Amino acid sequence: MLVRRAAGAALAGLAVAGAAAVATAPWSTLGSRTAHGPVDAAQAASHLRVSADRSARPVGADRLTPGGRYSYTFTVTNAGDRPVRGLVARSEPAAGEGAMRLVSVSDPSCHRYERVVCSFPPLDAGERRTVEVVATAAGSGHSGDVLRISTYLASFSTVARGSVSYDVLGRPVSTVTAFG
């Protein structure tokens, strides 16, 4: 009886250790050996894409003016074959706070602060999310000044002792528009 319990405990320990090894293995080493559950965005970074409009579109005018409204879109794509969790997209003016005042953001996963911050629910394999942003340009711009908006991907993940890590994934893309 004691031998059976010891053998059962040993098998249970091996099962837990094996599951932990699979759960923490890098995405590229798992292949088709595991279920298609979500992976952390940091593990899937090479399969994530962000694109953005090259320039902002004036709203209700033919050119960007100080204090005028404009819109632009950015798209986040999971080009991998596994769902991705913990993905964040940020879109912000390169000039800092006050360069734009956000009016609306089309995706309910996104929030307006001095910048757009999107904390997406798990993105399925092949899924893409397009976000339209409407903002008001700073009132102090002059003809020829440039509005530059950087959009990039990042991830939040839990690290040792409950700390949270915020990592930028890849390079930012720019939306650049000159005041008219």
Short mmCIF file of C-alpha atoms in Angstrom, two decimals:
data_model
loop_
_atom_site.label_atom_id
_atom_site.label_comp_id
_atom_site.label_asym_id
_atom_site.label_seq_id
_atom_site.Cartn_x
_atom_site.Cartn_y
_atom_site.Cartn_z
CA MET A 1 0.00 0.00 0.00
CA LEU A 2 2.81 2.39 0.91
CA VAL A 3 4.63 1.52 -2.33
CA ARG A 4 1.51 2.36 -4.38
CA ARG A 5 1.17 5.76 -2.72
CA ALA A 6 4.84 6.52 -3.28
CA ALA A 7 4.58 5.46 -6.93
CA GLY A 8 1.40 7.54 -7.35
CA ALA A 9 3.05 10.58 -5.79
CA ALA A 10 6.10 10.16 -8.02
CA LEU A 11 3.91 9.95 -11.15
CA ALA A 12 1.92 13.00 -10.06
CA GLY A 13 5.17 14.91 -9.49
CA LEU A 14 6.43 13.97 -12.95
CA ALA A 15 3.13 15.06 -14.52
CA VAL A 16 3.30 18.47 -12.81
CA ALA A 17 6.96 18.93 -13.79
CA GLY A 18 6.19 17.97 -17.39
CA ALA A 19 3.26 20.39 -17.58
CA ALA A 20 5.40 23.18 -16.13
CA ALA A 21 8.13 22.51 -18.69
CA VAL A 22 5.65 22.71 -21.58
CA ALA A 23 3.95 25.83 -20.18
CA THR A 24 7.23 27.71 -19.84
CA ALA A 25 8.96 26.50 -23.02
CA PRO A 26 9.53 29.11 -25.75
CA TRP A 27 6.83 29.16 -28.43
CA SER A 28 9.22 28.10 -31.18
CA THR A 29 10.14 24.86 -29.37
CA LEU A 30 6.57 23.74 -28.74
CA GLY A 31 5.51 23.17 -32.32
CA SER A 32 2.42 21.01 -32.66
CA ARG A 33 3.09 19.02 -29.49
CA THR A 34 0.80 21.20 -27.38
CA ALA A 35 -2.73 22.52 -27.44
CA HIS A 36 -3.30 25.78 -29.26
CA GLY A 37 -3.82 27.85 -26.12
CA PRO A 38 -2.71 31.47 -25.92
CA VAL A 39 0.91 32.48 -25.44
CA ASP A 40 2.25 35.70 -23.93
CA ALA A 41 2.78 38.57 -26.37
CA ALA A 42 6.49 38.70 -25.49
CA GLN A 43 6.87 35.07 -26.67
CA ALA A 44 4.99 35.84 -29.89
CA ALA A 45 6.74 39.14 -30.70
CA SER A 46 8.10 37.93 -34.05
CA HIS A 47 4.53 37.12 -35.16
CA LEU A 48 2.96 40.45 -34.18
CA ARG A 49 2.63 43.39 -36.56
CA VAL A 50 1.56 47.00 -36.22
CA SER A 51 0.91 49.34 -39.13
CA ALA A 52 -0.41 52.90 -39.17
CA ASP A 53 -1.54 55.52 -41.64
CA ARG A 54 1.44 57.42 -43.07
CA SER A 55 -0.30 60.73 -42.39
CA ALA A 56 -3.29 61.97 -40.44
CA ARG A 57 -6.45 63.00 -42.28
CA PRO A 58 -7.90 66.43 -41.43
CA VAL A 59 -11.56 66.23 -40.36
CA GLY A 60 -13.77 68.95 -41.82
CA ALA A 61 -10.88 70.75 -43.53
CA ASP A 62 -8.47 70.20 -46.40
CA ARG A 63 -5.32 70.55 -44.27
CA LEU A 64 -4.18 70.17 -40.68
CA THR A 65 -4.51 73.42 -38.75
CA PRO A 66 -3.70 74.34 -35.13
CA GLY A 67 -6.69 73.33 -33.01
CA GLY A 68 -8.19 71.39 -35.93
CA ARG A 69 -9.47 67.83 -35.78
CA TYR A 70 -7.79 64.94 -37.55
CA SER A 71 -8.02 61.17 -37.63
CA TYR A 72 -5.70 58.25 -38.28
CA THR A 73 -5.86 54.49 -37.95
CA PHE A 74 -3.49 51.80 -36.83
CA THR A 75 -3.83 48.04 -37.19
CA VAL A 76 -2.49 45.29 -34.96
CA THR A 77 -2.14 41.81 -36.47
CA ASN A 78 -1.36 38.42 -34.96
CA ALA A 79 0.35 36.72 -37.91
CA GLY A 80 1.16 33.62 -35.85
CA ASP A 81 -0.66 30.33 -35.50
CA ARG A 82 -1.47 30.67 -31.78
CA PRO A 83 -3.66 33.11 -29.86
CA VAL A 84 -1.72 35.87 -28.08
CA ARG A 85 -2.50 37.33 -24.64
CA GLY A 86 -1.14 40.38 -22.83
CA LEU A 87 -0.77 42.51 -25.97
CA VAL A 88 -0.75 46.28 -25.58
CA ALA A 89 -0.66 48.95 -28.29
CA ARG A 90 0.27 52.56 -27.55
CA SER A 91 -0.07 55.53 -29.85
CA GLU A 92 1.28 58.88 -28.72
CA PRO A 93 2.61 62.16 -30.05
CA ALA A 94 6.38 62.34 -30.19
CA ALA A 95 6.26 65.95 -29.00
CA GLY A 96 4.83 64.98 -25.62
CA GLU A 97 1.75 65.94 -23.67
CA GLY A 98 -0.47 68.62 -25.11
CA ALA A 99 0.51 67.96 -28.74
CA MET A 100 -2.89 66.38 -29.29
CA ARG A 101 -6.15 66.11 -27.37
CA LEU A 102 -7.90 62.81 -27.95
CA VAL A 103 -11.56 63.02 -28.94
CA SER A 104 -12.46 59.37 -29.61
CA VAL A 105 -11.01 55.90 -30.07
CA SER A 106 -13.00 53.26 -31.97
CA ASP A 107 -11.95 50.09 -30.12
CA PRO A 108 -13.47 49.37 -26.68
CA SER A 109 -10.13 47.84 -25.57
CA CYS A 110 -8.51 51.27 -25.94
CA HIS A 111 -8.46 54.17 -23.51
CA ARG A 112 -7.76 57.87 -24.00
CA TYR A 113 -5.23 59.61 -21.81
CA GLU A 114 -2.55 61.91 -23.22
CA ARG A 115 -2.04 58.92 -25.51
CA VAL A 116 -4.02 55.93 -26.74
CA VAL A 117 -3.44 52.77 -24.70
CA CYS A 118 -5.06 49.54 -25.90
CA SER A 119 -5.02 46.42 -23.72
CA PHE A 120 -6.41 43.85 -26.10
CA PRO A 121 -8.14 40.65 -25.04
CA PRO A 122 -6.42 37.54 -26.45
CA LEU A 123 -5.94 37.97 -30.21
CA ASP A 124 -6.70 34.81 -32.16
CA ALA A 125 -4.25 33.45 -34.73
CA GLY A 126 -4.61 35.57 -37.87
CA GLU A 127 -6.79 38.18 -36.13
CA ARG A 128 -6.33 41.87 -36.81
CA ARG A 129 -7.73 44.84 -34.92
CA THR A 130 -7.99 48.26 -36.57
CA VAL A 131 -8.32 51.29 -34.32
CA GLU A 132 -9.44 54.71 -35.55
CA VAL A 133 -8.33 57.68 -33.48
CA VAL A 134 -9.86 61.17 -33.71
CA ALA A 135 -7.94 63.98 -32.03
CA THR A 136 -7.56 67.73 -31.95
CA ALA A 137 -4.15 69.15 -32.84
CA ALA A 138 -2.36 71.46 -30.44
CA GLY A 139 -3.45 75.06 -30.83
CA SER A 140 0.13 76.31 -31.02
CA GLY A 141 1.22 74.70 -34.30
CA HIS A 142 2.36 76.87 -37.19
CA SER A 143 2.36 76.27 -40.93
CA GLY A 144 5.19 73.84 -41.69
CA ASP A 145 5.33 72.38 -38.15
CA VAL A 146 5.09 68.60 -38.06
CA LEU A 147 2.78 66.40 -36.01
CA ARG A 148 4.49 63.04 -35.44
CA ILE A 149 2.62 60.18 -33.77
CA SER A 150 4.41 56.97 -32.78
CA THR A 151 2.49 53.72 -32.47
CA TYR A 152 4.06 50.59 -31.05
CA LEU A 153 3.31 47.24 -29.46
CA ALA A 154 4.23 46.19 -25.95
CA SER A 155 3.42 43.49 -23.46
CA PHE A 156 2.73 43.23 -19.78
CA SER A 157 3.85 40.07 -18.09
CA THR A 158 4.26 38.92 -14.53
CA VAL A 159 7.82 38.22 -13.47
CA ALA A 160 9.34 36.96 -10.23
CA ARG A 161 7.70 37.87 -6.93
CA GLY A 162 4.58 39.34 -8.51
CA SER A 163 6.34 42.21 -10.27
CA VAL A 164 4.99 43.32 -13.63
CA SER A 165 7.26 43.77 -16.64
CA TYR A 166 6.41 46.18 -19.49
CA ASP A 167 8.37 45.43 -22.65
CA VAL A 168 8.25 47.22 -26.01
CA LEU A 169 7.95 44.73 -28.87
CA GLY A 170 9.57 45.66 -32.17
CA ARG A 171 9.91 49.16 -33.59
CA PRO A 172 7.36 51.97 -33.57
CA VAL A 173 5.61 53.08 -36.74
CA SER A 174 5.05 56.78 -37.42
CA THR A 175 2.15 58.87 -38.63
CA VAL A 176 3.59 62.21 -39.80
CA THR A 177 1.61 65.23 -40.95
CA ALA A 178 2.66 68.85 -41.56
CA PHE A 179 0.46 71.74 -40.54
CA GLY A 180 -0.85 73.56 -43.61
#
